[in-house]
Amino acid sequence: MWKNPLNETACQMSPLGDSAIVLTFGNGIEYSIHKKIKLFMELLEEEPFAGFVECVPAFTNLTVFYEPFVIYNTHKQSDEAISPYHVVRSILEEKLLDLMEDKKLSHRTVTIPVCYGGEYGPDLEYVARYHDLTTDEVIHIHSTGEYLIYMIGFAPGFPFLGGLSEDIATPRRSSPRMTIPAGAVGIAGKQTGVYPISTPGGWQLIGQTPAKLFLPNVNPPSLLQAGDMVKFQPISEQEYKEMKGG
């Protein structure tokens, strides 16, 4: 366990194969942990070390990928063998000392239009019954929330969103669907998310968006990124068809 002598920042470092290292900053889905991950990711991307490839954030950790051959050639001083992992670990420990936890974290806000209920949200009525609410109340609660993207995963461009109200948090389906259409908006426990591509899944589907979240021919291919804030905007079926057609 690495600990910063100047503050309370601590993280567990461990190798992932021979070309990556995982930095774990905590054990829960918490904003304070997300903030450390995001700030350190920004620090590495703004000041990359020789051999740095990329960072991949998750709920509680940040995976740093590097080129072992570049690390080895950059840091060897003699014919004595060196460990690229230990070199990168030392570099990261030094950079962690520069992590400014009091720095404000900026968030891009993305509004996603959603057509709720009916054929677009086949589980909306179930979610309403589960909480003894009307479908309009579920839509209001879901669409007035503001959600932080903690990570992108499961499928290309799939955002795991935190901040769902306890009033509509609903367990996953007991039997997952074999096919869920791209754009489906769902709830699973205390999280909500959007399926960017057609895939199997067990989330409770409450609506669908005409927006495309995964764009394979664009760089980056994901419309959403970890650290973004998401808002959902209710639209009518007619508006959905017009946006989808466009």
Short mmCIF file of N, CA and C in Angstrom, two decimals, residues 128-236:
data_model
loop_
_atom_site.label_atom_id
_atom_site.label_comp_id
_atom_site.label_asym_id
_atom_site.label_seq_id
_atom_site.Cartn_x
_atom_site.Cartn_y
_atom_site.Cartn_z
N ALA A 128 -42.57 1.20 -11.82
CA ALA A 128 -43.57 2.01 -11.11
C ALA A 128 -44.29 1.18 -10.05
N ARG A 129 -44.71 -0.04 -10.42
CA ARG A 129 -45.41 -0.90 -9.45
C ARG A 129 -44.49 -1.28 -8.30
N TYR A 130 -43.23 -1.54 -8.60
CA TYR A 130 -42.26 -1.95 -7.58
C TYR A 130 -42.14 -0.90 -6.48
N HIS A 131 -42.32 0.36 -6.85
CA HIS A 131 -42.17 1.46 -5.88
C HIS A 131 -43.50 2.12 -5.53
N ASP A 132 -44.60 1.53 -5.99
CA ASP A 132 -45.92 2.10 -5.74
C ASP A 132 -45.99 3.54 -6.25
N LEU A 133 -45.51 3.74 -7.47
CA LEU A 133 -45.53 5.05 -8.10
C LEU A 133 -46.29 4.97 -9.42
N THR A 134 -46.62 6.11 -9.98
CA THR A 134 -47.17 6.13 -11.32
C THR A 134 -46.00 6.17 -12.31
N THR A 135 -46.26 5.81 -13.56
CA THR A 135 -45.19 5.86 -14.55
C THR A 135 -44.71 7.29 -14.75
N ASP A 136 -45.61 8.26 -14.67
CA ASP A 136 -45.21 9.66 -14.80
C ASP A 136 -44.27 10.08 -13.68
N GLU A 137 -44.51 9.56 -12.49
CA GLU A 137 -43.64 9.88 -11.36
C GLU A 137 -42.24 9.28 -11.57
N VAL A 138 -42.18 8.07 -12.10
CA VAL A 138 -40.88 7.44 -12.38
C VAL A 138 -40.12 8.27 -13.42
N ILE A 139 -40.83 8.66 -14.47
CA ILE A 139 -40.21 9.47 -15.52
C ILE A 139 -39.70 10.79 -14.96
N HIS A 140 -40.50 11.42 -14.13
CA HIS A 140 -40.09 12.70 -13.53
C HIS A 140 -38.84 12.53 -12.68
N ILE A 141 -38.83 11.51 -11.85
CA ILE A 141 -37.67 11.30 -10.96
C ILE A 141 -36.42 11.00 -11.79
N HIS A 142 -36.57 10.13 -12.79
CA HIS A 142 -35.42 9.74 -13.60
C HIS A 142 -34.89 10.91 -14.42
N SER A 143 -35.78 11.69 -14.99
CA SER A 143 -35.37 12.76 -15.91
C SER A 143 -34.95 14.05 -15.20
N THR A 144 -35.20 14.17 -13.91
CA THR A 144 -34.76 15.36 -13.18
C THR A 144 -33.46 15.12 -12.43
N GLY A 145 -32.96 13.91 -12.50
CA GLY A 145 -31.69 13.61 -11.84
C GLY A 145 -30.50 14.07 -12.68
N GLU A 146 -29.35 14.12 -12.05
CA GLU A 146 -28.10 14.42 -12.73
C GLU A 146 -27.13 13.30 -12.38
N TYR A 147 -26.54 12.69 -13.39
CA TYR A 147 -25.81 11.44 -13.19
C TYR A 147 -24.34 11.55 -13.60
N LEU A 148 -23.48 11.06 -12.73
CA LEU A 148 -22.05 11.06 -13.01
C LEU A 148 -21.66 9.73 -13.66
N ILE A 149 -20.89 9.82 -14.75
CA ILE A 149 -20.37 8.61 -15.39
C ILE A 149 -19.10 8.20 -14.66
N TYR A 150 -19.18 7.09 -13.93
CA TYR A 150 -18.03 6.60 -13.19
C TYR A 150 -17.06 5.83 -14.09
N MET A 151 -17.62 5.15 -15.08
CA MET A 151 -16.76 4.39 -15.98
C MET A 151 -17.52 4.00 -17.24
N ILE A 152 -16.77 3.65 -18.28
CA ILE A 152 -17.32 3.12 -19.52
C ILE A 152 -16.90 1.66 -19.58
N GLY A 153 -17.86 0.76 -19.80
CA GLY A 153 -17.49 -0.65 -19.82
C GLY A 153 -18.65 -1.54 -20.20
N PHE A 154 -18.47 -2.84 -20.04
CA PHE A 154 -19.45 -3.89 -20.37
C PHE A 154 -19.59 -4.03 -21.88
N ALA A 155 -19.92 -2.95 -22.56
CA ALA A 155 -20.02 -2.91 -24.02
C ALA A 155 -19.42 -1.59 -24.48
N PRO A 156 -18.97 -1.49 -25.73
CA PRO A 156 -18.35 -0.24 -26.20
C PRO A 156 -19.26 0.97 -26.00
N GLY A 157 -18.77 1.93 -25.21
CA GLY A 157 -19.53 3.15 -24.97
C GLY A 157 -20.60 3.08 -23.91
N PHE A 158 -20.71 1.93 -23.19
CA PHE A 158 -21.76 1.80 -22.17
C PHE A 158 -21.38 2.59 -20.93
N PRO A 159 -22.20 3.60 -20.53
CA PRO A 159 -21.88 4.41 -19.35
C PRO A 159 -22.52 3.85 -18.07
N PHE A 160 -21.71 3.67 -17.05
CA PHE A 160 -22.24 3.31 -15.73
C PHE A 160 -22.45 4.60 -14.96
N LEU A 161 -23.72 4.93 -14.71
CA LEU A 161 -24.08 6.21 -14.12
C LEU A 161 -24.44 6.08 -12.64
N GLY A 162 -23.84 6.92 -11.83
CA GLY A 162 -24.19 6.99 -10.43
C GLY A 162 -25.11 8.16 -10.17
N GLY A 163 -25.85 8.11 -9.07
CA GLY A 163 -26.72 9.22 -8.71
C GLY A 163 -28.20 8.94 -8.87
N LEU A 164 -28.55 7.69 -9.17
CA LEU A 164 -29.97 7.35 -9.31
C LEU A 164 -30.68 7.46 -7.97
N SER A 165 -31.87 8.04 -7.97
CA SER A 165 -32.65 8.20 -6.75
C SER A 165 -33.05 6.83 -6.18
N GLU A 166 -32.97 6.72 -4.87
CA GLU A 166 -33.40 5.50 -4.19
C GLU A 166 -34.88 5.22 -4.47
N ASP A 167 -35.63 6.27 -4.80
CA ASP A 167 -37.06 6.13 -5.01
C ASP A 167 -37.40 5.27 -6.23
N ILE A 168 -36.44 5.12 -7.16
CA ILE A 168 -36.72 4.28 -8.33
C ILE A 168 -35.65 3.21 -8.55
N ALA A 169 -34.73 3.05 -7.59
CA ALA A 169 -33.73 1.99 -7.69
C ALA A 169 -34.44 0.63 -7.69
N THR A 170 -34.15 -0.19 -8.69
CA THR A 170 -34.89 -1.43 -8.90
C THR A 170 -33.92 -2.56 -9.27
N PRO A 171 -34.09 -3.75 -8.68
CA PRO A 171 -33.20 -4.86 -9.01
C PRO A 171 -33.25 -5.24 -10.49
N ARG A 172 -32.20 -5.87 -10.96
CA ARG A 172 -32.18 -6.38 -12.34
C ARG A 172 -33.29 -7.40 -12.55
N ARG A 173 -33.57 -7.66 -13.79
CA ARG A 173 -34.53 -8.70 -14.14
C ARG A 173 -34.00 -10.07 -13.70
N SER A 174 -34.88 -10.94 -13.25
CA SER A 174 -34.46 -12.28 -12.84
C SER A 174 -33.99 -13.10 -14.04
N SER A 175 -34.52 -12.76 -15.22
CA SER A 175 -34.13 -13.45 -16.45
C SER A 175 -33.71 -12.42 -17.49
N PRO A 176 -32.41 -12.32 -17.80
CA PRO A 176 -31.94 -11.33 -18.77
C PRO A 176 -32.54 -11.55 -20.16
N ARG A 177 -32.69 -10.48 -20.90
CA ARG A 177 -33.13 -10.58 -22.29
C ARG A 177 -31.93 -10.97 -23.17
N MET A 178 -32.21 -11.74 -24.19
CA MET A 178 -31.15 -12.15 -25.11
C MET A 178 -30.73 -11.01 -26.02
N THR A 179 -31.67 -10.10 -26.30
CA THR A 179 -31.34 -8.97 -27.17
C THR A 179 -31.99 -7.69 -26.65
N ILE A 180 -31.18 -6.66 -26.49
CA ILE A 180 -31.67 -5.35 -26.10
C ILE A 180 -31.24 -4.37 -27.19
N PRO A 181 -32.15 -3.53 -27.67
CA PRO A 181 -31.79 -2.63 -28.78
C PRO A 181 -30.84 -1.52 -28.36
N ALA A 182 -30.04 -1.06 -29.31
CA ALA A 182 -29.16 0.07 -29.06
C ALA A 182 -29.99 1.29 -28.68
N GLY A 183 -29.55 2.00 -27.67
CA GLY A 183 -30.26 3.19 -27.21
C GLY A 183 -31.18 2.95 -26.03
N ALA A 184 -31.36 1.68 -25.63
CA ALA A 184 -32.24 1.37 -24.51
C ALA A 184 -31.69 1.97 -23.21
N VAL A 185 -32.57 2.59 -22.44
CA VAL A 185 -32.21 3.20 -21.16
C VAL A 185 -32.73 2.31 -20.05
N GLY A 186 -31.85 1.90 -19.13
CA GLY A 186 -32.26 0.95 -18.13
C GLY A 186 -31.85 1.30 -16.71
N ILE A 187 -32.39 0.53 -15.78
CA ILE A 187 -32.08 0.66 -14.35
C ILE A 187 -31.65 -0.71 -13.83
N ALA A 188 -30.61 -0.71 -13.01
CA ALA A 188 -30.16 -1.94 -12.36
C ALA A 188 -29.67 -1.56 -10.97
N GLY A 189 -30.46 -1.90 -9.96
CA GLY A 189 -30.09 -1.51 -8.60
C GLY A 189 -30.08 0.01 -8.47
N LYS A 190 -28.96 0.56 -7.99
CA LYS A 190 -28.85 2.00 -7.78
C LYS A 190 -28.20 2.71 -8.98
N GLN A 191 -28.12 2.01 -10.10
CA GLN A 191 -27.50 2.61 -11.27
C GLN A 191 -28.47 2.70 -12.44
N THR A 192 -28.20 3.64 -13.32
CA THR A 192 -28.92 3.72 -14.59
C THR A 192 -27.88 3.78 -15.69
N GLY A 193 -28.28 3.43 -16.90
CA GLY A 193 -27.33 3.40 -18.00
C GLY A 193 -28.04 3.32 -19.34
N VAL A 194 -27.25 3.41 -20.41
CA VAL A 194 -27.79 3.38 -21.77
C VAL A 194 -27.01 2.36 -22.58
N TYR A 195 -27.74 1.45 -23.22
CA TYR A 195 -27.08 0.46 -24.07
C TYR A 195 -26.68 1.10 -25.40
N PRO A 196 -25.38 1.19 -25.70
CA PRO A 196 -24.95 1.86 -26.93
C PRO A 196 -25.06 0.98 -28.17
N ILE A 197 -25.07 -0.34 -27.97
CA ILE A 197 -25.21 -1.27 -29.08
C ILE A 197 -26.19 -2.36 -28.66
N SER A 198 -26.69 -3.10 -29.63
CA SER A 198 -27.59 -4.21 -29.33
C SER A 198 -26.80 -5.33 -28.66
N THR A 199 -27.30 -5.78 -27.51
CA THR A 199 -26.58 -6.78 -26.73
C THR A 199 -27.52 -7.44 -25.74
N PRO A 200 -27.21 -8.63 -25.24
CA PRO A 200 -27.99 -9.21 -24.15
C PRO A 200 -27.85 -8.34 -22.90
N GLY A 201 -28.82 -8.42 -21.99
CA GLY A 201 -28.72 -7.64 -20.76
C GLY A 201 -29.89 -7.87 -19.84
N GLY A 202 -29.68 -7.56 -18.58
CA GLY A 202 -30.72 -7.81 -17.59
C GLY A 202 -31.25 -6.58 -16.89
N TRP A 203 -30.97 -5.39 -17.41
CA TRP A 203 -31.44 -4.18 -16.76
C TRP A 203 -32.93 -3.96 -17.06
N GLN A 204 -33.60 -3.24 -16.16
CA GLN A 204 -35.01 -2.89 -16.36
C GLN A 204 -35.08 -1.74 -17.36
N LEU A 205 -35.72 -1.97 -18.51
CA LEU A 205 -35.74 -0.98 -19.57
C LEU A 205 -36.92 -0.03 -19.40
N ILE A 206 -36.62 1.27 -19.29
CA ILE A 206 -37.69 2.25 -19.05
C ILE A 206 -37.86 3.23 -20.21
N GLY A 207 -36.94 3.23 -21.16
CA GLY A 207 -37.05 4.15 -22.29
C GLY A 207 -35.99 3.87 -23.33
N GLN A 208 -35.95 4.73 -24.33
CA GLN A 208 -34.96 4.57 -25.39
C GLN A 208 -34.59 5.93 -25.95
N THR A 209 -33.32 6.08 -26.32
CA THR A 209 -32.84 7.33 -26.89
C THR A 209 -32.51 7.16 -28.36
N PRO A 210 -32.77 8.18 -29.17
CA PRO A 210 -32.36 8.12 -30.57
C PRO A 210 -30.89 8.49 -30.76
N ALA A 211 -30.26 8.99 -29.69
CA ALA A 211 -28.86 9.39 -29.77
C ALA A 211 -27.95 8.18 -29.93
N LYS A 212 -26.90 8.34 -30.71
CA LYS A 212 -25.92 7.27 -30.91
C LYS A 212 -24.76 7.47 -29.94
N LEU A 213 -24.57 6.49 -29.06
CA LEU A 213 -23.52 6.60 -28.06
C LEU A 213 -22.20 6.00 -28.52
N PHE A 214 -22.27 5.07 -29.45
CA PHE A 214 -21.04 4.44 -29.94
C PHE A 214 -20.89 4.75 -31.43
N LEU A 215 -19.81 5.45 -31.77
CA LEU A 215 -19.55 5.89 -33.14
C LEU A 215 -18.19 5.34 -33.56
N PRO A 216 -18.14 4.14 -34.12
CA PRO A 216 -16.87 3.47 -34.41
C PRO A 216 -15.95 4.21 -35.36
N ASN A 217 -16.49 5.11 -36.17
CA ASN A 217 -15.66 5.83 -37.14
C ASN A 217 -15.22 7.20 -36.65
N VAL A 218 -15.48 7.47 -35.36
CA VAL A 218 -15.12 8.77 -34.78
C VAL A 218 -14.08 8.54 -33.68
N ASN A 219 -13.22 9.51 -33.47
CA ASN A 219 -12.22 9.41 -32.40
C ASN A 219 -12.43 10.55 -31.39
N PRO A 220 -12.77 10.22 -30.12
CA PRO A 220 -12.99 8.87 -29.59
C PRO A 220 -14.35 8.31 -30.04
N PRO A 221 -14.47 6.99 -30.10
CA PRO A 221 -15.71 6.39 -30.60
C PRO A 221 -16.88 6.46 -29.64
N SER A 222 -16.63 6.75 -28.37
CA SER A 222 -17.70 6.83 -27.38
C SER A 222 -18.15 8.28 -27.20
N LEU A 223 -19.46 8.52 -27.34
CA LEU A 223 -20.00 9.86 -27.14
C LEU A 223 -19.74 10.34 -25.72
N LEU A 224 -19.85 9.41 -24.77
CA LEU A 224 -19.70 9.73 -23.35
C LEU A 224 -18.36 9.26 -22.82
N GLN A 225 -17.85 9.96 -21.81
CA GLN A 225 -16.58 9.61 -21.19
C GLN A 225 -16.72 9.61 -19.68
N ALA A 226 -15.88 8.84 -19.00
CA ALA A 226 -15.89 8.84 -17.54
C ALA A 226 -15.64 10.27 -17.05
N GLY A 227 -16.44 10.70 -16.08
CA GLY A 227 -16.33 12.05 -15.56
C GLY A 227 -17.38 12.99 -16.11
N ASP A 228 -18.06 12.59 -17.19
CA ASP A 228 -19.14 13.41 -17.72
C ASP A 228 -20.36 13.36 -16.80
N MET A 229 -21.18 14.40 -16.84
CA MET A 229 -22.46 14.40 -16.17
C MET A 229 -23.54 14.23 -17.23
N VAL A 230 -24.55 13.41 -16.93
CA VAL A 230 -25.61 13.13 -17.89
C VAL A 230 -26.96 13.58 -17.34
N LYS A 231 -27.74 14.22 -18.20
CA LYS A 231 -29.13 14.56 -17.89
C LYS A 231 -30.01 13.92 -18.96
N PHE A 232 -31.19 13.45 -18.55
CA PHE A 232 -32.12 12.84 -19.50
C PHE A 232 -33.29 13.79 -19.76
N GLN A 233 -33.61 13.98 -21.04
CA GLN A 233 -34.68 14.87 -21.45
C GLN A 233 -35.83 14.06 -22.07
N PRO A 234 -37.01 14.05 -21.42
CA PRO A 234 -38.14 13.30 -21.98
C PRO A 234 -38.57 13.86 -23.34
N ILE A 235 -38.84 12.98 -24.29
CA ILE A 235 -39.34 13.40 -25.60
C ILE A 235 -40.52 12.51 -25.97
N SER A 236 -41.32 12.97 -26.90
CA SER A 236 -42.48 12.20 -27.35
C SER A 236 -42.05 11.15 -28.37
#
